[in-house]
Amino acid sequence: MMAEMPLIQVRGLSKRFGRQEVFKGLSLDIMRGEILAVVGRSGTGKSVFLKHLIGLIRPDRGQVLVDGQDIQQGGSRHLAQVREHFGMLFQGGALFDSLTVEDNVAFPLQEKTRLSDAEIHVAVAEILKDVGLEGVEGKFPDQLSGGMRKRVALARALVLHPDIVLFDEPTTGLDPILVRSIHHLIADTQAHFHYTAVIVSHEIPQIFDIATRVAMLHDGVILEVDTAARFQCSSNSAVQQFIAGRLEGPLTPT
Amino acid sequence: MARRRPPLRAERDASIHVVRFLLAQLGAAVLSLLAYLGCIGLFLGQSVGLIFIPPLKIRRVMRQVQFIGARSLLVIALTGLFTGMVLALQGYYTLTRFGSEAYLGPAVAISLITELGPVLSALMVTGRAGSAIAAEIGIMRITEQIDALEVMALNPVRYLVVPNIVAGIIALPLLGALFAVIGIYGGYFVGVQLLGVSSGTYFGSMTDFVALIDIRNGLYKSLVFGLVMTFLCCFKGYHTGYGAEGVSQATTEAVVWSSVAILVLDYFLNSVLL
């Protein structure tokens, strides 16, 4: 049986910031329609990894292939075309703080589609309802709570129905109930829109409930990647130490 | 039989190392300066190029014209008024020494139209709007709003930089002209109302001596200052460092660089235009 081609293939990624070597030949396949959680200790370059996937950062060596094509080959126009397939939820939301919630979510529609104002209004109301937010259209991002801001950012990331959505710590700084509700939201919208999700997360063990597969980033490479169930039973002592949050083990608390 | 290495050789090696090290440092500094200048050049090329490649974000341009132009009116009016008044006062006492106070009108007008109007209005707008532009773009950078635009496959330069530059090119000549007009009336108030130059002399000699070329030169200067000031403020904001400190430093540098650039360019424009 021939295996399905991965949607995103990361091949031998190396990146160095000054003296710090962030990636040392990292490789990873991301399959179409899966929810891949990327976990790892703080400062191992998980956000940097996401930014490589979407071409915000260029690798020193190695490639990122989306649908078999290197995203860095073919210039900025090609990169722009590739990015049309992506949505991204940034760590802080990255909402435009001079625009209202409605204008924030409407922004990609206004810029990327030829919909009329009335159609955009309807589409925005619909997606805001999907993420469980109604009646905040006229507010500015600064007037919202952290959880609401994440939801607005999620709505903005999903409004063009992208094939791939990257989540950079979608739940950091939220209470446990909100964490679960955002996770459910991701799982529900993923089931609804069938996008491929890559989630950088520190939510152990909650993230295992929604992830199809889990990859652990450590020391510039993917230490382990497996289904959520098998990942939790991994024989790798570093993985076990990380999941349990123990101080003793191969990972040193620096 | 093994020969011992003469100590001279080691000394020479050491001095070669020192020279090499110094050359490497110098080279690295020059290279990084060149890279920075190249970065500025590319950014300028992209920003100016995108003015002519549609779509131009008209609504953002209008908003920035309002921000840079309309909201600077009060400060321009005040500085223009008092600059004209000071010019008239200084000019009057200087000119009476030569018995030529009849030339007060043209002296005030030419100073304001060709020099002080464009330069001082550009400096005032740098302090008022340029700092705000740099801070706004800097905050958008550190809160990943610029990344968000890129992820949406939109060119952040088109959205954030181009409207500011176009607005600067539109607003600064108007503000410079307004500065000069208000200054001329400030000079009129001091010269004619307070110091007793006749009104007919003040304005009459002005029309005799102020040539259209003076007004044109003032206009050219304002156009260049509008471009350079908004560009530098956007550039500094766009390439801000990390965190609040990075943004505050970028804002300060934007204002300092713009102000210096305005004064330096003023000299060179004068030498070309006059």
Tab-separated table of N, CA and C in Angstrom, chain A residues 51 54 56 80 83 88 90-91 94-97 107 111-112 156, chain B residues 57 63 139-140 143-145 147-154 159:
chain	number	residue	atom	x	y	z
A	51	LYS	N	6.837	29.460	12.608
A	51	LYS	CA	7.127	30.551	11.672
A	51	LYS	C	7.908	30.068	10.451
A	54	ILE	N	5.426	28.678	7.746
A	54	ILE	CA	4.656	29.646	6.960
A	54	ILE	C	5.576	30.664	6.298
A	56	LEU	N	7.718	32.821	7.560
A	56	LEU	CA	8.030	34.103	8.208
A	56	LEU	C	9.514	34.160	8.555
A	80	ALA	N	3.433	34.035	-1.193
A	80	ALA	CA	2.106	34.608	-0.929
A	80	ALA	C	1.015	33.614	-1.307
A	83	ARG	N	0.816	30.980	1.300
A	83	ARG	CA	0.204	31.475	2.532
A	83	ARG	C	-1.309	31.576	2.444
A	88	MET	N	-3.252	31.487	10.771
A	88	MET	CA	-2.382	31.343	11.929
A	88	MET	C	-2.966	32.088	13.116
A	90	PHE	N	-1.814	33.602	16.460
A	90	PHE	CA	-0.571	33.986	17.138
A	90	PHE	C	-0.720	33.896	18.654
A	91	GLN	N	0.448	33.823	19.307
A	91	GLN	CA	0.464	33.665	20.759
A	91	GLN	C	-0.356	34.744	21.462
A	94	ALA	N	-2.451	38.808	18.128
A	94	ALA	CA	-2.040	39.699	17.026
A	94	ALA	C	-3.235	40.334	16.339
A	95	LEU	N	-4.281	40.644	17.116
A	95	LEU	CA	-5.418	41.363	16.534
A	95	LEU	C	-4.985	42.793	16.250
A	96	PHE	N	-5.570	43.398	15.221
A	96	PHE	CA	-5.234	44.792	14.906
A	96	PHE	C	-5.922	45.677	15.939
A	97	ASP	N	-5.133	46.318	16.794
A	97	ASP	CA	-5.765	46.984	17.944
A	97	ASP	C	-6.472	48.287	17.582
A	107	PHE	N	-11.416	41.747	8.052
A	107	PHE	CA	-10.248	42.222	7.305
A	107	PHE	C	-9.783	41.265	6.196
A	111	GLU	N	-9.961	42.066	2.122
A	111	GLU	CA	-8.741	42.167	1.319
A	111	GLU	C	-8.589	41.038	0.318
A	112	LYS	N	-9.170	39.886	0.638
A	112	LYS	CA	-8.875	38.705	-0.175
A	112	LYS	C	-10.051	38.215	-1.006
A	156	ARG	N	-10.712	34.985	13.111
A	156	ARG	CA	-10.022	35.649	11.992
A	156	ARG	C	-9.171	34.654	11.213
B	57	LYS	N	-4.053	52.193	-0.830
B	57	LYS	CA	-5.092	52.110	0.197
B	57	LYS	C	-5.596	53.522	0.520
B	63	ARG	N	-6.897	58.792	6.142
B	63	ARG	CA	-6.787	58.805	7.601
B	63	ARG	C	-5.457	59.392	8.042
B	139	ILE	N	4.867	49.027	17.742
B	139	ILE	CA	4.011	48.190	18.586
B	139	ILE	C	3.355	47.094	17.745
B	140	MET	N	2.991	47.445	16.514
B	140	MET	CA	2.425	46.410	15.630
B	140	MET	C	3.452	45.320	15.351
B	143	THR	N	3.866	43.135	18.686
B	143	THR	CA	2.683	42.331	19.024
B	143	THR	C	2.277	41.424	17.852
B	144	GLU	N	3.200	41.233	16.919
B	144	GLU	CA	3.037	40.297	15.793
B	144	GLU	C	1.925	40.690	14.826
B	145	GLN	N	1.447	41.941	14.902
B	145	GLN	CA	0.390	42.348	13.963
B	145	GLN	C	0.934	42.429	12.540
B	147	ASP	N	3.388	40.470	11.415
B	147	ASP	CA	3.446	39.059	11.003
B	147	ASP	C	2.070	38.578	10.559
B	148	ALA	N	1.036	39.025	11.299
B	148	ALA	CA	-0.325	38.595	10.956
B	148	ALA	C	-0.685	39.055	9.544
B	149	LEU	N	-0.288	40.289	9.193
B	149	LEU	CA	-0.545	40.757	7.823
B	149	LEU	C	0.195	39.889	6.815
B	150	GLU	N	1.447	39.555	7.130
B	150	GLU	CA	2.234	38.726	6.201
B	150	GLU	C	1.621	37.354	6.033
B	151	VAL	N	1.142	36.796	7.161
B	151	VAL	CA	0.523	35.482	7.105
B	151	VAL	C	-0.729	35.503	6.231
B	152	MET	N	-1.428	36.646	6.231
B	152	MET	CA	-2.601	36.767	5.359
B	152	MET	C	-2.193	37.021	3.912
B	153	ALA	N	-0.897	36.859	3.628
B	153	ALA	CA	-0.370	37.096	2.285
B	153	ALA	C	-0.623	38.529	1.835
B	154	LEU	N	-0.597	39.467	2.779
B	154	LEU	CA	-0.733	40.891	2.444
B	154	LEU	C	0.617	41.544	2.717
B	159	TYR	N	0.321	48.452	3.506
B	159	TYR	CA	-0.721	48.852	4.452
B	159	TYR	C	-0.246	49.900	5.449
